[in-house]
PDB file of C-alpha atoms in Angstrom:
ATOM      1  CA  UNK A   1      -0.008 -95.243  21.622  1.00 26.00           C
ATOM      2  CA  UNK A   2      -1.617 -92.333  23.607  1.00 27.00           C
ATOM      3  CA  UNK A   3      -1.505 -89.678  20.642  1.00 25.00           C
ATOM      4  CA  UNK A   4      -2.996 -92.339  18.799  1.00 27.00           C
ATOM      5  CA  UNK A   5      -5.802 -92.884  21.217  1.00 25.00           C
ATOM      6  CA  UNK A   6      -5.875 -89.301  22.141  1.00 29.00           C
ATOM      7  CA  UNK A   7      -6.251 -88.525  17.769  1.00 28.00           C
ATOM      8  CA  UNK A   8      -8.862 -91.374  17.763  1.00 31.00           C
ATOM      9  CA  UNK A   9     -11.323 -90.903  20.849  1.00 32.00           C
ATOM     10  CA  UNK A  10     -14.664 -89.711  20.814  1.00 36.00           C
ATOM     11  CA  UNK A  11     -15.760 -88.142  24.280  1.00 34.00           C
ATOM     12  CA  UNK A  12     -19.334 -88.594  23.596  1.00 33.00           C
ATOM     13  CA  UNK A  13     -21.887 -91.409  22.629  1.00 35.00           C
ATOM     14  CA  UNK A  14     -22.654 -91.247  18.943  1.00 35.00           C
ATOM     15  CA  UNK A  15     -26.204 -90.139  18.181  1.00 37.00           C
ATOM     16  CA  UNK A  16     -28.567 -92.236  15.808  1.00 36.00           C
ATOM     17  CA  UNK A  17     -27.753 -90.807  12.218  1.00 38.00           C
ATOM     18  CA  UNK A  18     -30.158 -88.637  11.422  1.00 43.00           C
ATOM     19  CA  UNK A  19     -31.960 -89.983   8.070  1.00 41.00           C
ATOM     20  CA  UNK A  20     -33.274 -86.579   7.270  1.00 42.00           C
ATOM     21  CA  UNK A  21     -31.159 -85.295   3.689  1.00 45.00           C
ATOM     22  CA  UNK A  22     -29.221 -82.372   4.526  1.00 44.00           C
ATOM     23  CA  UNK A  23     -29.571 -79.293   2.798  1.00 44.00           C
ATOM     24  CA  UNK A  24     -27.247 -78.763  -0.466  1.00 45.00           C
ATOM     25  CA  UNK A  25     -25.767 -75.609   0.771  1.00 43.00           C
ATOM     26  CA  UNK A  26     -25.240 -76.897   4.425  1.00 40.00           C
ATOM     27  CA  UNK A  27     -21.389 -77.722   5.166  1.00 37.00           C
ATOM     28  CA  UNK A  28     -20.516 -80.169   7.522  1.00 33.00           C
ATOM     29  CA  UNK A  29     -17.364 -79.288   9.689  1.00 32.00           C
ATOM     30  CA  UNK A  30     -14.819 -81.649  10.293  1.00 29.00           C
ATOM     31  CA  UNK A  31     -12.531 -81.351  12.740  1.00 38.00           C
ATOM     32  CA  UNK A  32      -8.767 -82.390  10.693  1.00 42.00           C
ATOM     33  CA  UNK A  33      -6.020 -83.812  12.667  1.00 56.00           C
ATOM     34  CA  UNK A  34      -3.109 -81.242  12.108  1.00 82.00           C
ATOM     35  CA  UNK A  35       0.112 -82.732   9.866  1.00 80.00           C
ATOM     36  CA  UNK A  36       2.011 -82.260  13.127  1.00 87.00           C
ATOM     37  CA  UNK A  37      -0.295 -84.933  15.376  1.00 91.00           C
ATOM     38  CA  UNK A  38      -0.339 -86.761  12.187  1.00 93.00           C
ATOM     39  CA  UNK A  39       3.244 -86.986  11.850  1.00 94.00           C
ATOM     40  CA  UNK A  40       4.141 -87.902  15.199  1.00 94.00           C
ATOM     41  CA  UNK A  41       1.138 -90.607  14.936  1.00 95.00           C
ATOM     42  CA  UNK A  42       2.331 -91.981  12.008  1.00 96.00           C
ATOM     43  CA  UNK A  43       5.976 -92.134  13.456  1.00 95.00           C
ATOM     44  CA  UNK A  44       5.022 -93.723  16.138  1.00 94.00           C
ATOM     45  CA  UNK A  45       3.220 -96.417  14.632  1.00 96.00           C
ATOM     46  CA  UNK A  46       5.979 -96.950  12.044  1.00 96.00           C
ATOM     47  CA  UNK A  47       8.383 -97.340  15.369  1.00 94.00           C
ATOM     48  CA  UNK A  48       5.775-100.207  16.565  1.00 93.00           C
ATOM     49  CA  UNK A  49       5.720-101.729  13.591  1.00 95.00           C
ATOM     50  CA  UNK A  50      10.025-102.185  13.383  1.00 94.00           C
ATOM     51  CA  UNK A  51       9.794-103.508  17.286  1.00 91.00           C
ATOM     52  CA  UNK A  52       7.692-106.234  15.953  1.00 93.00           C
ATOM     53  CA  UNK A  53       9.411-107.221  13.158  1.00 95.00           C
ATOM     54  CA  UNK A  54      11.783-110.341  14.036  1.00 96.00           C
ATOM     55  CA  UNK A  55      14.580-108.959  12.366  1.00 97.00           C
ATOM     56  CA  UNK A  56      16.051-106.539   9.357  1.00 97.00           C
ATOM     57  CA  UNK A  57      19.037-104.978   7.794  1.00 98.00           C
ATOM     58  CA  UNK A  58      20.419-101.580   8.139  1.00 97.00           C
ATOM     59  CA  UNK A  59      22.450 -99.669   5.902  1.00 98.00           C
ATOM     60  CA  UNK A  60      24.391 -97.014   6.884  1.00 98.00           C
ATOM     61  CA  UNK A  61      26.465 -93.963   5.817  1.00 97.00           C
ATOM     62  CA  UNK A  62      27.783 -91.781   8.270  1.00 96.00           C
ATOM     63  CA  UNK A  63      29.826 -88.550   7.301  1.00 95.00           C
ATOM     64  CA  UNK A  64      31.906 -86.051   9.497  1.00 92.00           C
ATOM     65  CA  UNK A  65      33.590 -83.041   8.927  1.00 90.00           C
ATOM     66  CA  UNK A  66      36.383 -81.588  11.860  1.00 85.00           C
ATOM     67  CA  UNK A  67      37.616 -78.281  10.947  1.00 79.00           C
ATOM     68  CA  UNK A  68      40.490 -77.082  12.941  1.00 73.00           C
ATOM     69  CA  UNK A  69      41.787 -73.988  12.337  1.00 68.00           C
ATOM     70  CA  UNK A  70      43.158 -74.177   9.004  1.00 68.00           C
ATOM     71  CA  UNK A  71      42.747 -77.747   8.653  1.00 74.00           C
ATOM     72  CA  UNK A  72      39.780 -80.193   7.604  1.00 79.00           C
ATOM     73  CA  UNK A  73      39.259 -83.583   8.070  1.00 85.00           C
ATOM     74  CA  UNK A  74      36.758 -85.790   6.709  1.00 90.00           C
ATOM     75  CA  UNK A  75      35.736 -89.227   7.972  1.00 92.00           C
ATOM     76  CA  UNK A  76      32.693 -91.689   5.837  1.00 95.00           C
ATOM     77  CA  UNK A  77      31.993 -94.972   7.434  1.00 96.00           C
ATOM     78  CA  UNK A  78      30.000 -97.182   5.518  1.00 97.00           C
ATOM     79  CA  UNK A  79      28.095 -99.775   7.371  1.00 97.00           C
ATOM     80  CA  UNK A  80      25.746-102.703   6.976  1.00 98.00           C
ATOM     81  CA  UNK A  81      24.096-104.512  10.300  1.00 97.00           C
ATOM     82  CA  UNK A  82      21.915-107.513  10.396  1.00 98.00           C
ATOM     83  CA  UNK A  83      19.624-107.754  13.110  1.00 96.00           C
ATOM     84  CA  UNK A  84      17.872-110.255  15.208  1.00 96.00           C
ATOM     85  CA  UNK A  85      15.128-108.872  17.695  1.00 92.00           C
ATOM     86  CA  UNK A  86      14.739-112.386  19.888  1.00 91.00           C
ATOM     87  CA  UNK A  87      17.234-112.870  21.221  1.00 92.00           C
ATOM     88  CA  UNK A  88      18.856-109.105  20.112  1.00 93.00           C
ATOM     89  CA  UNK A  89      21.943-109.790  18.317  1.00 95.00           C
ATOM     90  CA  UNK A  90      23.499-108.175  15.133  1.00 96.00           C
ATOM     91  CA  UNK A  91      26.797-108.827  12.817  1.00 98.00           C
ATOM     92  CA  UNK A  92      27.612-105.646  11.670  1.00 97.00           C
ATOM     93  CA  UNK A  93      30.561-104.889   9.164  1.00 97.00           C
ATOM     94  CA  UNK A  94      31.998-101.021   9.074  1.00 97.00           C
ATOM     95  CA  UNK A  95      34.234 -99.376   6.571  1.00 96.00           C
ATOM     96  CA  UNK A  96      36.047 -96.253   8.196  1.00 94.00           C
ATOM     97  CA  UNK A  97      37.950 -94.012   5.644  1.00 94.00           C
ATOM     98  CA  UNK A  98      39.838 -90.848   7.256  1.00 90.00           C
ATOM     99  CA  UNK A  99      41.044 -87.957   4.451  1.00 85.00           C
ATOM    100  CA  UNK A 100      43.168 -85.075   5.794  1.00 76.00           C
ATOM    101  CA  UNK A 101      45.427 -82.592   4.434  1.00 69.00           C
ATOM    102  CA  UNK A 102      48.179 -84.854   4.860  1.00 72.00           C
ATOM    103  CA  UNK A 103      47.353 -88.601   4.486  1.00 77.00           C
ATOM    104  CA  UNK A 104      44.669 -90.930   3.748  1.00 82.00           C
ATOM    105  CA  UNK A 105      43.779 -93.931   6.434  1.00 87.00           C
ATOM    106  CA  UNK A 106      41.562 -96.845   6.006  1.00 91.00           C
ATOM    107  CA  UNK A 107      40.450 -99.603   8.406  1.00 93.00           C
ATOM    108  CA  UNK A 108      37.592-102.252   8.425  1.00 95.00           C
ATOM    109  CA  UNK A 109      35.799-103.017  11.698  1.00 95.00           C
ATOM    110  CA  UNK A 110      33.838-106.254  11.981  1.00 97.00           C
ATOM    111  CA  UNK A 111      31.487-106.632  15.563  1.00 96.00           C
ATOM    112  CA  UNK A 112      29.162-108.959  16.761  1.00 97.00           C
ATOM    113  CA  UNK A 113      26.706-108.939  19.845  1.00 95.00           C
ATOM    114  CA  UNK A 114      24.385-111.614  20.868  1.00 95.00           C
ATOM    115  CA  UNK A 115      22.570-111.272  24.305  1.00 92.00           C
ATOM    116  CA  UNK A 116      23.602-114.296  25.704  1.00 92.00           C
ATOM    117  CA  UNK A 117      27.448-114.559  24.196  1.00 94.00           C
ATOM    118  CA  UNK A 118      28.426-111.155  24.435  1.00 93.00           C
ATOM    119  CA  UNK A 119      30.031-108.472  22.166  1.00 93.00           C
ATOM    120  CA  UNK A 120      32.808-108.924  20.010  1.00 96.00           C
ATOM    121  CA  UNK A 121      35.103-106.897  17.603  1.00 95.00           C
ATOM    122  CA  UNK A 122      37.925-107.162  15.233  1.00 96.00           C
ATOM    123  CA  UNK A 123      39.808-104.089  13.708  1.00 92.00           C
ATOM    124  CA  UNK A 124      41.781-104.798  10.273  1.00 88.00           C
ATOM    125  CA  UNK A 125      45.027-103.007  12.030  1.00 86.00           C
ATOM    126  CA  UNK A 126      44.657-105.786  14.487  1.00 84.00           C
ATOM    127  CA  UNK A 127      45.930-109.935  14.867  1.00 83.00           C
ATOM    128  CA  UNK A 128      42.755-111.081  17.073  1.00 91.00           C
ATOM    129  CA  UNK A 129      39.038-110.343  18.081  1.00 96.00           C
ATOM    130  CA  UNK A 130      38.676-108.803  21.206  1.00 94.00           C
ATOM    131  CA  UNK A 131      35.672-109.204  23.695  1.00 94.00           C
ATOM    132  CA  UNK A 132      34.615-106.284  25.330  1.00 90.00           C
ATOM    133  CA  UNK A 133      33.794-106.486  29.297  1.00 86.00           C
ATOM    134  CA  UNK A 134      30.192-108.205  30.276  1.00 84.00           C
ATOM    135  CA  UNK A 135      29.457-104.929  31.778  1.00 79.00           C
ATOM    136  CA  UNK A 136      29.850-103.083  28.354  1.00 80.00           C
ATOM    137  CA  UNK A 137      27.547-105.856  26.252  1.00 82.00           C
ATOM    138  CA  UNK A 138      24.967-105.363  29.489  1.00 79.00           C
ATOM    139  CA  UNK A 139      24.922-102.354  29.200  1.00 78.00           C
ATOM    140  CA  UNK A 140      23.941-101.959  25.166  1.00 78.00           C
ATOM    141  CA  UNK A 141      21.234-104.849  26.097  1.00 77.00           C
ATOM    142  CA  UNK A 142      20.046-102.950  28.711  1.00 75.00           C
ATOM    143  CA  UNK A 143      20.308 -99.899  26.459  1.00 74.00           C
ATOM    144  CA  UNK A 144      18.174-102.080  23.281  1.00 74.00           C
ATOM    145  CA  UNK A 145      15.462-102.691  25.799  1.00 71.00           C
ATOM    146  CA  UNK A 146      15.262 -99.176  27.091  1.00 69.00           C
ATOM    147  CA  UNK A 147      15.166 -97.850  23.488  1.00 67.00           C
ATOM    148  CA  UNK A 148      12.548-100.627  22.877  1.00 67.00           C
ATOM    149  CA  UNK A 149      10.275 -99.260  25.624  1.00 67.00           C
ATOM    150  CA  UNK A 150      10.698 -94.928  25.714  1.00 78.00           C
ATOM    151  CA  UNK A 151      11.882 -95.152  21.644  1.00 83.00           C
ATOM    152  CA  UNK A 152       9.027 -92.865  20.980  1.00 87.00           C
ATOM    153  CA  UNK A 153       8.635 -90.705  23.845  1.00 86.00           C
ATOM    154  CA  UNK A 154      12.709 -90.398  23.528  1.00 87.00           C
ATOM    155  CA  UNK A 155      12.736 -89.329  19.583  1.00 91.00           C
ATOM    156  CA  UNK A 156       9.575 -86.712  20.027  1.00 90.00           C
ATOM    157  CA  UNK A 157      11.342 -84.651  23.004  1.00 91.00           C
ATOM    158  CA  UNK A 158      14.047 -84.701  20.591  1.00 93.00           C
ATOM    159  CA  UNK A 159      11.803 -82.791  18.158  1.00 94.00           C
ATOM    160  CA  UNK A 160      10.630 -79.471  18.013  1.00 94.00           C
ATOM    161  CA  UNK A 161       7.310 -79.017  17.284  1.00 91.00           C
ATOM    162  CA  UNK A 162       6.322 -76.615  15.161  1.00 91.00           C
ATOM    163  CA  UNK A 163       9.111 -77.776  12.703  1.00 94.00           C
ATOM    164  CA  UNK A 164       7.634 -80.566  11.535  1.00 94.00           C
ATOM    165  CA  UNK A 165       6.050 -81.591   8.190  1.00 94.00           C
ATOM    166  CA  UNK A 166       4.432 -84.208   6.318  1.00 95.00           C
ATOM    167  CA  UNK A 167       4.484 -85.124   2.940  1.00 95.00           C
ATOM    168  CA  UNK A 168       2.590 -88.328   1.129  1.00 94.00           C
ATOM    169  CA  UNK A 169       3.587 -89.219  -2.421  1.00 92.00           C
ATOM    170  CA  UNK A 170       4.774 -92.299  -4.066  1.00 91.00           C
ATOM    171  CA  UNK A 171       3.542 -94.834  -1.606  1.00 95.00           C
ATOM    172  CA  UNK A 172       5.756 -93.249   1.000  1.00 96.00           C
ATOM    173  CA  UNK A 173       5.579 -90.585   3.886  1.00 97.00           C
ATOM    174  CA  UNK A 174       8.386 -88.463   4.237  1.00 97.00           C
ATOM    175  CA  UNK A 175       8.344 -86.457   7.793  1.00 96.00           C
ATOM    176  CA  UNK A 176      11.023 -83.366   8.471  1.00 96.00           C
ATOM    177  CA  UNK A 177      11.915 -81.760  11.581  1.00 96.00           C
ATOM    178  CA  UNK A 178      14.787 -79.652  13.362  1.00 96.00           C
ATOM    179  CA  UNK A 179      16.217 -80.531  16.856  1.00 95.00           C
ATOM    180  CA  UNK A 180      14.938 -79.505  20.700  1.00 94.00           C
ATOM    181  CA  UNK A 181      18.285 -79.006  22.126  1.00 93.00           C
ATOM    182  CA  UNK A 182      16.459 -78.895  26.041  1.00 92.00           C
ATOM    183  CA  UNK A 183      14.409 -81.984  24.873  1.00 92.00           C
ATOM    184  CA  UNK A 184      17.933 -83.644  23.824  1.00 91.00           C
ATOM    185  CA  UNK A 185      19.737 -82.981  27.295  1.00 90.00           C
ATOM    186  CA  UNK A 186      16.555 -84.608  28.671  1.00 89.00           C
ATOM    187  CA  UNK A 187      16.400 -87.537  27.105  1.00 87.00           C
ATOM    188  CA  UNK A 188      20.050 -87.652  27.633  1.00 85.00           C
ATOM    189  CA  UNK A 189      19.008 -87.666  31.378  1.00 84.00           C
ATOM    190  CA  UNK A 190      16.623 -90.662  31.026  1.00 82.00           C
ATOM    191  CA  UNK A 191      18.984 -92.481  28.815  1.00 78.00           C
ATOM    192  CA  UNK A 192      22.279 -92.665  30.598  1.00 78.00           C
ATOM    193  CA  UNK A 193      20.869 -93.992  33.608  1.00 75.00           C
ATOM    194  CA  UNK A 194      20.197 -97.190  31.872  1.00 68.00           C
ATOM    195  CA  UNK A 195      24.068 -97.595  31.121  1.00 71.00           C
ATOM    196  CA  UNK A 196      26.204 -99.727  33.589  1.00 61.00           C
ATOM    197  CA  UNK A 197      29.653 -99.113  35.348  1.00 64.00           C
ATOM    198  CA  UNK A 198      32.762 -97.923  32.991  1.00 63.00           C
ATOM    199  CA  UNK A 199      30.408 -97.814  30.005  1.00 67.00           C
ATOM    200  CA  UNK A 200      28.305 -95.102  31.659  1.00 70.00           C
ATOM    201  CA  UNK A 201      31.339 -93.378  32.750  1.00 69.00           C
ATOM    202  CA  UNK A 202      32.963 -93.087  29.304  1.00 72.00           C
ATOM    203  CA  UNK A 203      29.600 -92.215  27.857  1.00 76.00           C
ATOM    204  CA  UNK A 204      29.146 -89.491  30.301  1.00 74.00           C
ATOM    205  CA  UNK A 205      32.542 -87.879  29.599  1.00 72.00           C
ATOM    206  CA  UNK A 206      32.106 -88.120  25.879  1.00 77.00           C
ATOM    207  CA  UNK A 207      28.999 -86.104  26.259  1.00 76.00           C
ATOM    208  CA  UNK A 208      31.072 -83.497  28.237  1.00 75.00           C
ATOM    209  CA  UNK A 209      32.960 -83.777  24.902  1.00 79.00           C
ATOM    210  CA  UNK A 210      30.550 -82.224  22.825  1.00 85.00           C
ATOM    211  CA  UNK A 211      27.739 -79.586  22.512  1.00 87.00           C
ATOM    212  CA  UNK A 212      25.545 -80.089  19.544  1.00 92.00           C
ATOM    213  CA  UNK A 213      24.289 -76.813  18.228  1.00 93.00           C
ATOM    214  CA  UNK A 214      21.684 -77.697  15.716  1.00 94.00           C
ATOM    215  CA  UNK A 215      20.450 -81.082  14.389  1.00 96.00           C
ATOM    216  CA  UNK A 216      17.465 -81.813  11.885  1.00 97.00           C
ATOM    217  CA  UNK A 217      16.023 -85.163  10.998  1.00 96.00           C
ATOM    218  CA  UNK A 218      14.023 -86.458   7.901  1.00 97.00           C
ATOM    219  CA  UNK A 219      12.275 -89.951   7.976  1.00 98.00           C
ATOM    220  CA  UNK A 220      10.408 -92.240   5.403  1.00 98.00           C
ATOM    221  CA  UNK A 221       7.702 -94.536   5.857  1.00 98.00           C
ATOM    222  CA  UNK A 222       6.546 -97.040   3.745  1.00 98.00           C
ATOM    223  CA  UNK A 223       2.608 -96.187   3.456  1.00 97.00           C
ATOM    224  CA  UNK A 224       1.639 -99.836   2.929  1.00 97.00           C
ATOM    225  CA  UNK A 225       3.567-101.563   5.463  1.00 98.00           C
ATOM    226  CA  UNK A 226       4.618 -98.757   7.760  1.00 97.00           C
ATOM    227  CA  UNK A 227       8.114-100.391   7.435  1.00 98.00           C
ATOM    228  CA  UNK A 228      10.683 -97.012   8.153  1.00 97.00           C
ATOM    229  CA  UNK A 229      12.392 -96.853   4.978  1.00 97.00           C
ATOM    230  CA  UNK A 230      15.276 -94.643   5.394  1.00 98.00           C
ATOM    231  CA  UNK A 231      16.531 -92.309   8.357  1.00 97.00           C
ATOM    232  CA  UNK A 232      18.702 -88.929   8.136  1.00 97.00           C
ATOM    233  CA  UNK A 233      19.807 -86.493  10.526  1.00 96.00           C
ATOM    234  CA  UNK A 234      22.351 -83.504  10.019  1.00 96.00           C
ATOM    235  CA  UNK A 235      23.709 -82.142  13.280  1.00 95.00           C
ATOM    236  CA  UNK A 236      26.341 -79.190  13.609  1.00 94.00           C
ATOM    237  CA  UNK A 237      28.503 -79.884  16.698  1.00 92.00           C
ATOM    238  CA  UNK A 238      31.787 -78.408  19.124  1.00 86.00           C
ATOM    239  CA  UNK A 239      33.918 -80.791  20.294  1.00 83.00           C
ATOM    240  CA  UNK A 240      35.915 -79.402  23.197  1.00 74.00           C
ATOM    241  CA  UNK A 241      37.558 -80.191  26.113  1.00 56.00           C
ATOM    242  CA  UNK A 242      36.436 -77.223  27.901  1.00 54.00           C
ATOM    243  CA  UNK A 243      39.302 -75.375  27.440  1.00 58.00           C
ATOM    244  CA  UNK A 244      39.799 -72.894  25.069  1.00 58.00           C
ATOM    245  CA  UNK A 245      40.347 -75.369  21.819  1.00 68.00           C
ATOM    246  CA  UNK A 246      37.947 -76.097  19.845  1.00 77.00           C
ATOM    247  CA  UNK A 247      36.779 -78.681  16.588  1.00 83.00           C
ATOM    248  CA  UNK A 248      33.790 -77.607  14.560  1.00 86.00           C
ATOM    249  CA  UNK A 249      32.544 -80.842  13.382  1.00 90.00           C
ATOM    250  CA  UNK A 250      29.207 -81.477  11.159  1.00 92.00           C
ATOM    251  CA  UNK A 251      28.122 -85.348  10.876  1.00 94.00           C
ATOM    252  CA  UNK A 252      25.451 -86.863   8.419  1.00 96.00           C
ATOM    253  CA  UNK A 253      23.752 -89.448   8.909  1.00 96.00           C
ATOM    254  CA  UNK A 254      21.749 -92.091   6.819  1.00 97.00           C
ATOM    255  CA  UNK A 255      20.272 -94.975   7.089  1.00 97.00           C
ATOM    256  CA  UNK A 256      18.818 -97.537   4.609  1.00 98.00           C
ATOM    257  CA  UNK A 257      15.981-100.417   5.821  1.00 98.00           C
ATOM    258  CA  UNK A 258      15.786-103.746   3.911  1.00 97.00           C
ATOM    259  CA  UNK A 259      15.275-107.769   4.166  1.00 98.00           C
ATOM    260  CA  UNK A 260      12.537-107.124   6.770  1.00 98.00           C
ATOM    261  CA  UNK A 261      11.684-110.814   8.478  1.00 98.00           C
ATOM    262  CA  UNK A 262      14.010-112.016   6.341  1.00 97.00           C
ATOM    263  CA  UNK A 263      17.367-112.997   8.475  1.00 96.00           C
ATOM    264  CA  UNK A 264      17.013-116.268  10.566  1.00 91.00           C
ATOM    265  CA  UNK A 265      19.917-115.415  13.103  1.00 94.00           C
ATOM    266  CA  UNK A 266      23.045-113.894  13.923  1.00 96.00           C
ATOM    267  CA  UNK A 267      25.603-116.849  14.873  1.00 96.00           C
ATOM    268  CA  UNK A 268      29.140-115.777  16.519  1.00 97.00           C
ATOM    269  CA  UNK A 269      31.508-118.331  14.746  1.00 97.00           C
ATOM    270  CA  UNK A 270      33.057-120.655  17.445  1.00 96.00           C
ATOM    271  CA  UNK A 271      36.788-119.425  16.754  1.00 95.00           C
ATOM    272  CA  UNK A 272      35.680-115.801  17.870  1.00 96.00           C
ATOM    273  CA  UNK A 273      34.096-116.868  21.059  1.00 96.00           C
ATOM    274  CA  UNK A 274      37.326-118.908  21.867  1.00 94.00           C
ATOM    275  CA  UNK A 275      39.777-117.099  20.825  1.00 93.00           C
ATOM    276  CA  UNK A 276      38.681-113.864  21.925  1.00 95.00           C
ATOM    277  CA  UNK A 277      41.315-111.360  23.822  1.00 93.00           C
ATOM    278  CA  UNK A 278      38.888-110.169  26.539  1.00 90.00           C
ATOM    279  CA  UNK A 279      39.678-105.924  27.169  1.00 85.00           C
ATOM    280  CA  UNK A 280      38.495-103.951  29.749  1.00 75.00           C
ATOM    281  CA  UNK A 281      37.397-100.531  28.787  1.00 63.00           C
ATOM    282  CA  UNK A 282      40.375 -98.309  30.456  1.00 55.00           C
ATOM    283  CA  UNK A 283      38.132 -95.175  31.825  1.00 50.00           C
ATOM    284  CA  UNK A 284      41.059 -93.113  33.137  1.00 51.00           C
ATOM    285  CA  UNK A 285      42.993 -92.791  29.748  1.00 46.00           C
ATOM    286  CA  UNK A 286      39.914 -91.851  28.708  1.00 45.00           C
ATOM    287  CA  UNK A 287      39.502 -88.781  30.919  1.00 48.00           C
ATOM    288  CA  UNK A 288      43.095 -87.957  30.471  1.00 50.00           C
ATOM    289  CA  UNK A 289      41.758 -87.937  26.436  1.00 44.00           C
ATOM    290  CA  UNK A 290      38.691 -85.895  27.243  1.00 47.00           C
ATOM    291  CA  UNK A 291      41.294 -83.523  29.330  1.00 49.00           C
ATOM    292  CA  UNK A 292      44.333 -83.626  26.197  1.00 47.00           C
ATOM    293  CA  UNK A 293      42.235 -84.277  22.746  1.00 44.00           C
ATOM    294  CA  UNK A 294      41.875 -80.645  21.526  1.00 42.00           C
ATOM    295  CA  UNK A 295      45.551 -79.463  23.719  1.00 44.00           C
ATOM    296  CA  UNK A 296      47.244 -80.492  20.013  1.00 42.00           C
ATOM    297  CA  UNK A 297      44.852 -77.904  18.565  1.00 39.00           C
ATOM    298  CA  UNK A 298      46.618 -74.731  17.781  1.00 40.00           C
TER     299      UNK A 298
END
């Protein structure tokens, strides 16, 4: 809101118009708003204009790459979400397929999350649906409401300025940009203080995990509605344990917006809530992981 009042504010009174014709060869300067402050206006209005909306769907198609050594491996999830903004909930169904030299794996993972039930997942390999700790489904509530908040002042220190373009055609804006890698460890820094407990832990040491080298985004806005359209982002990445092994790893990532205002609610079928296997996230095997994951790398 304050680029847009910034973009939009006069610091002057406006004079009477002066009714005297001007002469034919005398220009009148205007001042143009450059296509970067346009772009980040735009963006954030189109970001005001989803945290309004009641709810939508989101498609999804993520792709990663791991290269070690010799060896490649290739992951696509497919996903679709609905979600609710009041209360926050989603159902979200995800298709994981892993290729590698060697074999070919496939698994379906079905979650649901509602505010005041709790979060809930079921993985094809498994016999039941487990219910992650209170502290975990907190935590992504707390995380929703955060991102509802700083979403815009998060995403632009993400961005690096003079990077970014604008383009209008087709009833659509389309804005590029590459990565701040400073202005992602920031917002990093605001972010993972909004996490709880274990979660925050295991989100912390993941992070330790990786060092993203170079990311670049592309977005598209609906002109009309300001509705965000789609959502991409490429980023080049390490994953180490900080040793001396290594996993170059390159992840795309789109998404696809639809059925805006058009999904009444997200309701947890009764079986699932009772017949849940409550977990608790285990934070030490995951720093033994952190300390072991790349130690098979050769």
């Amino acid at each position: 809101m304050l680029i847009l009042l910034s973009a939009c504010s006069d610091s002057t009174e406006p004079e009477p118009p002066d009714e005297r014709p001007a002469p034919e060869d005398e220009e009148v300067e205007v001042e143009e708003e450059s296509a970067e402050e346009e772009a980040l206006a735009l963006l954030e209005q189109s970001m005001m204009t989803m945290a309004a909306l009641d709810s939508y769907e989101v498609n999804m198609r993520a792709e990663q790459s791991n290269r070690r050594n010799l060896t490649t491996a290739r992951v696509i999830t497919e996903t679709t979400q609905q979600l609710t903004q009041d209360p926050f909930a989603y159902h979200e169904t995800a298709t994981l397929e892993e290729d590698n030299d060697s074999s070919h794996e496939q698994s379906v993972i079905e979650t649901y999350f509602h505010e005041d039930i709790g979060f809930f997942v079921h993985e094809s390999s498994l016999n039941t649906w487990i219910q992650l700790p209170e502290e975990t489904a907190d935590s992504l509530y707390a995380l929703q409401q955060f991102n509802q908040e700083n979403q815009f002042h998060l995403f632009e220190q993400q961005l690096d300025p003079t990077s970014i373009t604008l383009v209008e055609e087709d009833g659509r804006y389309t804005i590029t940009a590459d990565g701040d890698l400073e202005g992602l460890e920031e917002a990093e820094e605001e972010l993972f203080p909004a996490l709880q407990g274990g979660f925050r832990l295991m989100m912390e040491d993941l992070d330790r995990l990786l060092n993203v080298e170079s990311y670049t985004f592309e977005i598209i806005i609906d002109k009309d509605t300001m509705h965000m359209r789609g959502f991409t982002t490429t980023i080049d990445m390490m994953i180490s344990s900080g040793q001396s092994a290594q996993i170059s790893a390159q992840q795309s990532l789109q998404l696809t917006y639809s059925d805006y205002n058009d999904i009444e609610s997200i309701d947890i079928p009764d079986d699932v809530v009772e017949n849940a296997e409550q977990v608790q996230i285990d934070i030490e095997a995951f720093q033994e992981l952190e300390g072991s994951a790349t130690d098979e790398v050769e």
